[in-house]
mmCIF file of C-alpha atoms in Angstrom:
data_model
loop_
_atom_site.group_PDB
_atom_site.id
_atom_site.type_symbol
_atom_site.label_atom_id
_atom_site.label_comp_id
_atom_site.label_asym_id
_atom_site.label_seq_id
_atom_site.Cartn_x
_atom_site.Cartn_y
_atom_site.Cartn_z
ATOM 1 C CA UNK A 1 19.674 8.633 30.334
ATOM 2 C CA UNK A 2 18.334 11.760 29.375
ATOM 3 C CA UNK A 3 16.396 14.663 29.925
ATOM 4 C CA UNK A 4 13.354 14.884 27.417
ATOM 5 C CA UNK A 5 10.557 16.938 26.531
ATOM 6 C CA UNK A 6 7.590 16.336 25.469
ATOM 7 C CA UNK A 7 4.617 18.561 24.473
ATOM 8 C CA UNK A 8 1.683 17.328 22.905
ATOM 9 C CA UNK A 9 0.308 14.126 24.932
ATOM 10 C CA UNK A 10 -3.301 13.058 22.753
ATOM 11 C CA UNK A 11 -4.192 9.314 21.615
ATOM 12 C CA UNK A 12 -0.303 9.370 20.094
ATOM 13 C CA UNK A 13 2.354 11.759 22.393
ATOM 14 C CA UNK A 14 0.889 9.641 25.463
ATOM 15 C CA UNK A 15 2.467 6.443 24.902
ATOM 16 C CA UNK A 16 5.199 7.369 23.137
ATOM 17 C CA UNK A 17 5.886 9.700 26.187
ATOM 18 C CA UNK A 18 5.084 6.744 28.263
ATOM 19 C CA UNK A 19 7.490 4.665 26.652
ATOM 20 C CA UNK A 20 10.122 7.153 27.008
ATOM 21 C CA UNK A 21 9.612 7.282 30.922
ATOM 22 C CA UNK A 22 9.613 3.026 31.304
ATOM 23 C CA UNK A 23 13.027 3.186 29.083
ATOM 24 C CA UNK A 24 14.177 5.157 32.779
ATOM 25 C CA UNK A 25 14.442 8.714 30.890
ATOM 26 C CA UNK A 26 13.156 12.070 32.877
ATOM 27 C CA UNK A 27 10.601 13.533 31.011
ATOM 28 C CA UNK A 28 9.439 16.982 31.124
ATOM 29 C CA UNK A 29 5.972 17.252 29.955
ATOM 30 C CA UNK A 30 3.759 19.318 28.747
ATOM 31 C CA UNK A 31 0.042 19.567 27.298
ATOM 32 C CA UNK A 32 -3.160 22.111 26.879
ATOM 33 C CA UNK A 33 -4.983 19.719 29.059
ATOM 34 C CA UNK A 34 -3.723 18.644 32.378
ATOM 35 C CA UNK A 35 -1.199 15.626 32.547
ATOM 36 C CA UNK A 36 -2.701 12.867 32.905
ATOM 37 C CA UNK A 37 -2.008 10.665 36.060
ATOM 38 C CA UNK A 38 -0.536 7.439 34.536
ATOM 39 C CA UNK A 39 2.119 9.737 32.906
ATOM 40 C CA UNK A 40 3.347 11.953 36.822
ATOM 41 C CA UNK A 41 2.630 7.938 38.881
ATOM 42 C CA UNK A 42 5.195 6.512 36.700
ATOM 43 C CA UNK A 43 7.652 9.398 37.143
ATOM 44 C CA UNK A 44 6.905 12.377 34.543
ATOM 45 C CA UNK A 45 7.599 15.628 35.568
ATOM 46 C CA UNK A 46 4.514 17.764 34.544
ATOM 47 C CA UNK A 47 5.174 21.574 33.414
ATOM 48 C CA UNK A 48 3.286 24.724 33.398
ATOM 49 C CA UNK A 49 4.680 25.218 29.421
ATOM 50 C CA UNK A 50 6.643 24.600 26.766
ATOM 51 C CA UNK A 51 9.071 27.120 28.020
ATOM 52 C CA UNK A 52 9.839 25.177 31.438
ATOM 53 C CA UNK A 53 9.483 22.001 29.173
ATOM 54 C CA UNK A 54 12.623 23.295 27.183
ATOM 55 C CA UNK A 55 14.546 24.757 29.630
ATOM 56 C CA UNK A 56 14.759 21.382 31.641
ATOM 57 C CA UNK A 57 14.910 19.433 28.898
ATOM 58 C CA UNK A 58 17.794 18.741 26.164
ATOM 59 C CA UNK A 59 15.874 16.655 24.001
ATOM 60 C CA UNK A 60 12.573 18.508 22.963
ATOM 61 C CA UNK A 61 9.807 16.862 21.741
ATOM 62 C CA UNK A 62 6.585 17.487 19.544
ATOM 63 C CA UNK A 63 3.685 16.095 18.805
ATOM 64 C CA UNK A 64 0.430 17.705 18.055
ATOM 65 C CA UNK A 65 -2.519 17.962 15.560
ATOM 66 C CA UNK A 66 -1.113 19.807 12.142
ATOM 67 C CA UNK A 67 0.956 23.123 11.388
ATOM 68 C CA UNK A 68 -0.664 24.957 13.051
ATOM 69 C CA UNK A 69 -0.317 23.773 16.398
ATOM 70 C CA UNK A 70 3.262 23.421 15.810
ATOM 71 C CA UNK A 71 4.311 26.507 15.434
ATOM 72 C CA UNK A 72 2.064 27.910 18.177
ATOM 73 C CA UNK A 73 3.832 24.602 20.509
ATOM 74 C CA UNK A 74 7.213 25.986 18.952
ATOM 75 C CA UNK A 75 6.840 30.090 18.759
ATOM 76 C CA UNK A 76 3.659 30.918 20.723
ATOM 77 C CA UNK A 77 3.326 32.573 23.750
ATOM 78 C CA UNK A 78 5.884 30.721 26.437
ATOM 79 C CA UNK A 79 6.449 28.353 23.689
ATOM 80 C CA UNK A 80 9.661 25.946 23.140
ATOM 81 C CA UNK A 81 11.602 28.206 21.481
ATOM 82 C CA UNK A 82 11.277 31.258 24.349
ATOM 83 C CA UNK A 83 12.938 28.384 26.358
ATOM 84 C CA UNK A 84 15.611 26.765 24.536
ATOM 85 C CA UNK A 85 19.553 27.591 24.599
ATOM 86 C CA UNK A 86 22.047 26.738 22.066
ATOM 87 C CA UNK A 87 22.916 22.534 21.399
ATOM 88 C CA UNK A 88 20.018 21.856 22.621
ATOM 89 C CA UNK A 89 17.887 18.998 19.788
ATOM 90 C CA UNK A 90 14.124 19.927 18.832
ATOM 91 C CA UNK A 91 12.321 17.056 17.110
ATOM 92 C CA UNK A 92 8.596 17.658 15.757
ATOM 93 C CA UNK A 93 6.755 14.028 15.531
ATOM 94 C CA UNK A 94 3.650 15.465 14.146
ATOM 95 C CA UNK A 95 2.550 15.347 10.458
ATOM 96 C CA UNK A 96 2.883 18.707 9.062
ATOM 97 C CA UNK A 97 3.560 20.865 5.982
ATOM 98 C CA UNK A 98 7.564 20.612 4.374
ATOM 99 C CA UNK A 99 7.376 23.783 3.422
ATOM 100 C CA UNK A 100 6.210 25.265 7.261
ATOM 101 C CA UNK A 101 9.238 22.478 8.329
ATOM 102 C CA UNK A 102 11.794 23.563 7.081
ATOM 103 C CA UNK A 103 11.005 27.350 8.280
ATOM 104 C CA UNK A 104 10.469 26.580 11.776
ATOM 105 C CA UNK A 105 14.266 24.433 11.026
ATOM 106 C CA UNK A 106 15.967 27.231 10.253
ATOM 107 C CA UNK A 107 14.603 29.614 12.840
ATOM 108 C CA UNK A 108 15.222 26.514 15.598
ATOM 109 C CA UNK A 109 19.083 26.766 14.065
ATOM 110 C CA UNK A 110 18.971 30.184 14.834
ATOM 111 C CA UNK A 111 19.171 29.599 18.634
ATOM 112 C CA UNK A 112 21.869 27.620 17.759
ATOM 113 C CA UNK A 113 19.880 24.507 18.333
ATOM 114 C CA UNK A 114 19.452 21.741 15.760
ATOM 115 C CA UNK A 115 16.044 20.558 14.766
ATOM 116 C CA UNK A 116 14.500 17.167 13.257
ATOM 117 C CA UNK A 117 11.156 16.474 11.498
ATOM 118 C CA UNK A 118 10.131 12.869 12.147
ATOM 119 C CA UNK A 119 6.770 12.102 11.516
ATOM 120 C CA UNK A 120 5.309 8.555 12.430
ATOM 121 C CA UNK A 121 3.369 6.154 10.607
ATOM 122 C CA UNK A 122 1.352 3.221 12.163
ATOM 123 C CA UNK A 123 -1.520 5.140 14.616
ATOM 124 C CA UNK A 124 -2.448 4.239 17.709
ATOM 125 C CA UNK A 125 -2.079 0.291 17.509
ATOM 126 C CA UNK A 126 1.927 1.178 16.695
ATOM 127 C CA UNK A 127 2.446 3.759 19.265
ATOM 128 C CA UNK A 128 0.533 1.922 22.222
ATOM 129 C CA UNK A 129 3.219 -0.860 21.081
ATOM 130 C CA UNK A 130 5.867 0.568 20.192
ATOM 131 C CA UNK A 131 6.439 -0.415 17.306
ATOM 132 C CA UNK A 132 6.151 3.055 15.283
ATOM 133 C CA UNK A 133 7.691 3.771 11.788
ATOM 134 C CA UNK A 134 10.005 7.010 11.831
ATOM 135 C CA UNK A 135 10.267 9.040 8.569
ATOM 136 C CA UNK A 136 13.734 11.760 9.930
ATOM 137 C CA UNK A 137 14.930 15.219 8.039
ATOM 138 C CA UNK A 138 17.238 16.747 9.449
ATOM 139 C CA UNK A 139 21.523 17.084 10.649
ATOM 140 C CA UNK A 140 23.064 13.265 10.538
ATOM 141 C CA UNK A 141 25.034 13.794 14.223
ATOM 142 C CA UNK A 142 21.379 15.234 15.725
ATOM 143 C CA UNK A 143 19.730 12.068 14.355
ATOM 144 C CA UNK A 144 22.366 9.852 15.675
ATOM 145 C CA UNK A 145 21.543 11.458 18.962
ATOM 146 C CA UNK A 146 18.635 10.856 19.269
ATOM 147 C CA UNK A 147 17.962 7.401 17.318
ATOM 148 C CA UNK A 148 17.866 5.744 21.327
ATOM 149 C CA UNK A 149 14.514 7.769 21.807
ATOM 150 C CA UNK A 150 12.983 6.843 18.301
ATOM 151 C CA UNK A 151 13.878 3.468 19.341
ATOM 152 C CA UNK A 152 11.813 3.202 22.353
ATOM 153 C CA UNK A 153 8.940 4.142 20.423
ATOM 154 C CA UNK A 154 9.268 2.792 16.985
ATOM 155 C CA UNK A 155 10.676 0.019 14.995
ATOM 156 C CA UNK A 156 11.822 0.857 11.409
ATOM 157 C CA UNK A 157 13.156 3.981 11.579
ATOM 158 C CA UNK A 158 15.038 6.210 8.176
ATOM 159 C CA UNK A 159 17.294 8.930 8.243
ATOM 160 C CA UNK A 160 15.481 10.189 4.516
ATOM 161 C CA UNK A 161 17.646 13.692 4.466
ATOM 162 C CA UNK A 162 16.970 17.383 5.757
ATOM 163 C CA UNK A 163 14.924 18.971 7.200
ATOM 164 C CA UNK A 164 11.393 18.502 5.282
ATOM 165 C CA UNK A 165 12.335 15.332 3.606
ATOM 166 C CA UNK A 166 10.712 13.365 6.297
ATOM 167 C CA UNK A 167 7.668 15.001 6.357
ATOM 168 C CA UNK A 168 7.576 14.303 2.741
ATOM 169 C CA UNK A 169 7.970 11.204 3.185
ATOM 170 C CA UNK A 170 4.839 11.472 5.542
ATOM 171 C CA UNK A 171 2.999 12.138 2.940
ATOM 172 C CA UNK A 172 4.177 10.270 0.559
ATOM 173 C CA UNK A 173 3.196 7.674 2.820
ATOM 174 C CA UNK A 174 0.180 8.733 3.432
ATOM 175 C CA UNK A 175 -0.884 8.641 -0.132
ATOM 176 C CA UNK A 176 -0.616 4.930 0.198
ATOM 177 C CA UNK A 177 -2.919 4.591 2.998
ATOM 178 C CA UNK A 178 -5.408 6.471 1.515
ATOM 179 C CA UNK A 179 -5.957 4.676 -2.110
ATOM 180 C CA UNK A 180 -4.811 1.240 -0.526
ATOM 181 C CA UNK A 181 -8.094 2.089 2.278
ATOM 182 C CA UNK A 182 -10.270 2.823 -0.655
ATOM 183 C CA UNK A 183 -8.515 -0.493 -2.698
ATOM 184 C CA UNK A 184 -9.825 -2.208 0.404
ATOM 185 C CA UNK A 185 -13.222 -1.091 0.807
ATOM 186 C CA UNK A 186 -13.752 -1.177 -2.995
ATOM 187 C CA UNK A 187 -12.186 -4.750 -3.221
ATOM 188 C CA UNK A 188 -14.771 -6.320 0.171
ATOM 189 C CA UNK A 189 -18.113 -3.655 -1.077
ATOM 190 C CA UNK A 190 -17.711 -5.717 -4.904
ATOM 191 C CA UNK A 191 -17.317 -9.301 -2.914
ATOM 192 C CA UNK A 192 -20.207 -8.654 -0.633
ATOM 193 C CA UNK A 193 -22.400 -7.150 -3.148
ATOM 194 C CA UNK A 194 -21.680 -10.475 -4.710
ATOM 195 C CA UNK A 195 -22.978 -12.475 -2.832
ATOM 196 C CA UNK A 196 -19.386 -13.735 -0.842
ATOM 197 C CA UNK A 197 -19.347 -13.501 2.635
ATOM 198 C CA UNK A 198 -16.327 -10.233 3.048
ATOM 199 C CA UNK A 199 -14.972 -11.637 5.980
ATOM 200 C CA UNK A 200 -13.946 -15.019 4.058
ATOM 201 C CA UNK A 201 -12.729 -13.030 1.153
ATOM 202 C CA UNK A 202 -10.494 -11.173 3.012
ATOM 203 C CA UNK A 203 -9.577 -14.175 5.260
ATOM 204 C CA UNK A 204 -8.677 -15.947 1.543
ATOM 205 C CA UNK A 205 -6.593 -12.359 0.127
ATOM 206 C CA UNK A 206 -4.334 -12.294 3.204
ATOM 207 C CA UNK A 207 -2.873 -15.508 1.918
ATOM 208 C CA UNK A 208 -1.289 -14.020 -1.128
ATOM 209 C CA UNK A 209 -0.057 -10.810 -2.841
ATOM 210 C CA UNK A 210 -3.226 -8.732 -2.016
ATOM 211 C CA UNK A 211 -2.196 -8.804 1.227
ATOM 212 C CA UNK A 212 -1.665 -5.568 2.982
ATOM 213 C CA UNK A 213 -1.317 -4.032 6.876
ATOM 214 C CA UNK A 214 -4.318 -2.059 5.740
ATOM 215 C CA UNK A 215 -5.943 -5.307 4.650
ATOM 216 C CA UNK A 216 -5.532 -7.078 8.137
ATOM 217 C CA UNK A 217 -6.280 -4.329 10.446
ATOM 218 C CA UNK A 218 -8.665 -2.545 8.443
ATOM 219 C CA UNK A 219 -10.701 -4.616 6.268
ATOM 220 C CA UNK A 220 -11.114 -6.314 9.594
ATOM 221 C CA UNK A 221 -13.010 -3.114 11.037
ATOM 222 C CA UNK A 222 -14.818 -2.665 7.819
ATOM 223 C CA UNK A 223 -16.057 -6.059 8.274
ATOM 224 C CA UNK A 224 -17.021 -5.840 12.086
ATOM 225 C CA UNK A 225 -18.180 -1.933 11.522
ATOM 226 C CA UNK A 226 -15.925 -0.971 14.296
ATOM 227 C CA UNK A 227 -15.072 2.901 13.178
ATOM 228 C CA UNK A 228 -13.817 4.095 16.438
ATOM 229 C CA UNK A 229 -11.064 6.244 15.656
ATOM 230 C CA UNK A 230 -7.770 5.252 15.917
ATOM 231 C CA UNK A 231 -6.703 8.050 12.848
ATOM 232 C CA UNK A 232 -9.579 9.776 12.525
ATOM 233 C CA UNK A 233 -10.856 11.517 8.750
ATOM 234 C CA UNK A 234 -10.172 14.627 9.805
ATOM 235 C CA UNK A 235 -6.265 13.893 10.037
ATOM 236 C CA UNK A 236 -5.565 11.739 7.184
ATOM 237 C CA UNK A 237 -7.944 14.929 5.166
ATOM 238 C CA UNK A 238 -5.332 17.010 6.641
ATOM 239 C CA UNK A 239 -2.663 15.172 5.461
ATOM 240 C CA UNK A 240 -3.833 14.899 2.011
ATOM 241 C CA UNK A 241 -4.638 18.460 1.427
ATOM 242 C CA UNK A 242 -0.424 18.503 2.103
ATOM 243 C CA UNK A 243 -0.488 15.959 -0.579
ATOM 244 C CA UNK A 244 -2.876 17.709 -3.125
ATOM 245 C CA UNK A 245 -1.180 21.618 -1.857
ATOM 246 C CA UNK A 246 2.523 20.138 -2.681
ATOM 247 C CA UNK A 247 1.207 18.548 -5.928
ATOM 248 C CA UNK A 248 -0.072 22.011 -7.604
ATOM 249 C CA UNK A 249 2.945 23.606 -6.318
ATOM 250 C CA UNK A 250 4.443 21.085 -8.364
ATOM 251 C CA UNK A 251 2.782 21.119 -11.004
ATOM 252 C CA UNK A 252 1.480 17.771 -11.280
ATOM 253 C CA UNK A 253 -1.585 15.743 -10.905
ATOM 254 C CA UNK A 254 -2.507 13.247 -8.088
ATOM 255 C CA UNK A 255 -5.717 11.729 -9.739
ATOM 256 C CA UNK A 256 -6.480 8.859 -7.406
ATOM 257 C CA UNK A 257 -5.146 11.170 -3.964
ATOM 258 C CA UNK A 258 -7.847 13.712 -4.905
ATOM 259 C CA UNK A 259 -10.886 10.861 -5.334
ATOM 260 C CA UNK A 260 -9.604 9.864 -2.170
ATOM 261 C CA UNK A 261 -10.289 13.377 -0.523
ATOM 262 C CA UNK A 262 -13.086 13.727 -1.988
ATOM 263 C CA UNK A 263 -14.529 10.038 -0.070
ATOM 264 C CA UNK A 264 -13.717 11.517 3.048
ATOM 265 C CA UNK A 265 -14.905 14.518 2.759
ATOM 266 C CA UNK A 266 -18.427 12.564 2.067
ATOM 267 C CA UNK A 267 -17.753 11.155 5.420
ATOM 268 C CA UNK A 268 -17.357 13.899 6.899
ATOM 269 C CA UNK A 269 -20.268 15.855 5.330
ATOM 270 C CA UNK A 270 -22.228 12.813 6.976
ATOM 271 C CA UNK A 271 -21.029 13.460 10.489
ATOM 272 C CA UNK A 272 -17.994 11.278 10.453
ATOM 273 C CA UNK A 273 -15.104 13.375 11.072
ATOM 274 C CA UNK A 274 -14.319 11.604 13.885
ATOM 275 C CA UNK A 275 -14.839 8.443 12.136
ATOM 276 C CA UNK A 276 -11.390 6.055 11.814
ATOM 277 C CA UNK A 277 -10.226 6.933 8.281
ATOM 278 C CA UNK A 278 -11.293 2.854 7.460
ATOM 279 C CA UNK A 279 -14.271 4.231 7.246
ATOM 280 C CA UNK A 280 -13.989 5.648 3.837
ATOM 281 C CA UNK A 281 -15.771 2.468 2.882
ATOM 282 C CA UNK A 282 -18.995 4.207 3.874
ATOM 283 C CA UNK A 283 -18.790 6.492 1.152
ATOM 284 C CA UNK A 284 -18.636 3.959 -1.101
ATOM 285 C CA UNK A 285 -21.322 1.623 0.654
ATOM 286 C CA UNK A 286 -23.723 5.081 -0.370
ATOM 287 C CA UNK A 287 -22.355 4.860 -3.850
ATOM 288 C CA UNK A 288 -23.325 1.043 -4.289
ATOM 289 C CA UNK A 289 -26.671 1.383 -1.750
ATOM 290 C CA UNK A 290 -25.083 -2.159 -0.077
ATOM 291 C CA UNK A 291 -22.487 -2.603 3.689
ATOM 292 C CA UNK A 292 -19.486 -4.839 3.209
ATOM 293 C CA UNK A 293 -21.256 -6.799 5.947
ATOM 294 C CA UNK A 294 -24.747 -6.046 5.653
ATOM 295 C CA UNK A 295 -25.849 -8.880 8.961
ATOM 296 C CA UNK A 296 -23.518 -6.720 10.978
#
């Protein structure tokens, strides 16, 4: 069994760390908030800093909201880097900028350690069910070492390429997710305003070529009006900012992505930054002067 560090124990990180504890691994835990009694009760060891985690663990995982948080977790005061020794592996499972990821990897490599960027898709549901998709960038040998841990947290695990390629894949994933949420929202809103039952329309569409995980899960949220967050709009906005910034650097256009970002911004302007990203449909509803499920 491995000695694993886990820094960042929020909506995603806590269940992911829990699966590793359940699998019999020794977990050294740190978060800006106190480590939960649930994790320590199962055998997790609470630490006072990222440095303490890194001193005790051979593989250190980070799962925090954004690029600055990863930078602070790794290189801030009492951060992970200050506790590393040669031969350890740092695995960032956050969703952050590919360019900065390569810079972080170079700094960790200079300490004699390997670095994997391994962002995930599947949200809170996938984290709890250990069914996440994990997109990995980094050295093949380090990937082989960490893969048994990935298999306790996810199902579809792919080494895409070198450092930064995992994050690039996650950005691509978030483009597809945002545009599919927009498509599902438009379709159900169109059907509803035309007088059809959106729940029945969704049921019918799920039997054909238009079916998708987003139609299944987020289409149901739109119909039932359940927008408590699994993945917050403000976090998806962050991911689309990465996409649009990258597109400018590559001198290319992402017109549909830009539109989805504007719809998310409309939601945020109406108090919805913390809504689930499926609530993008609310921006479309404002434009249509109609809700998908007016009687819900």
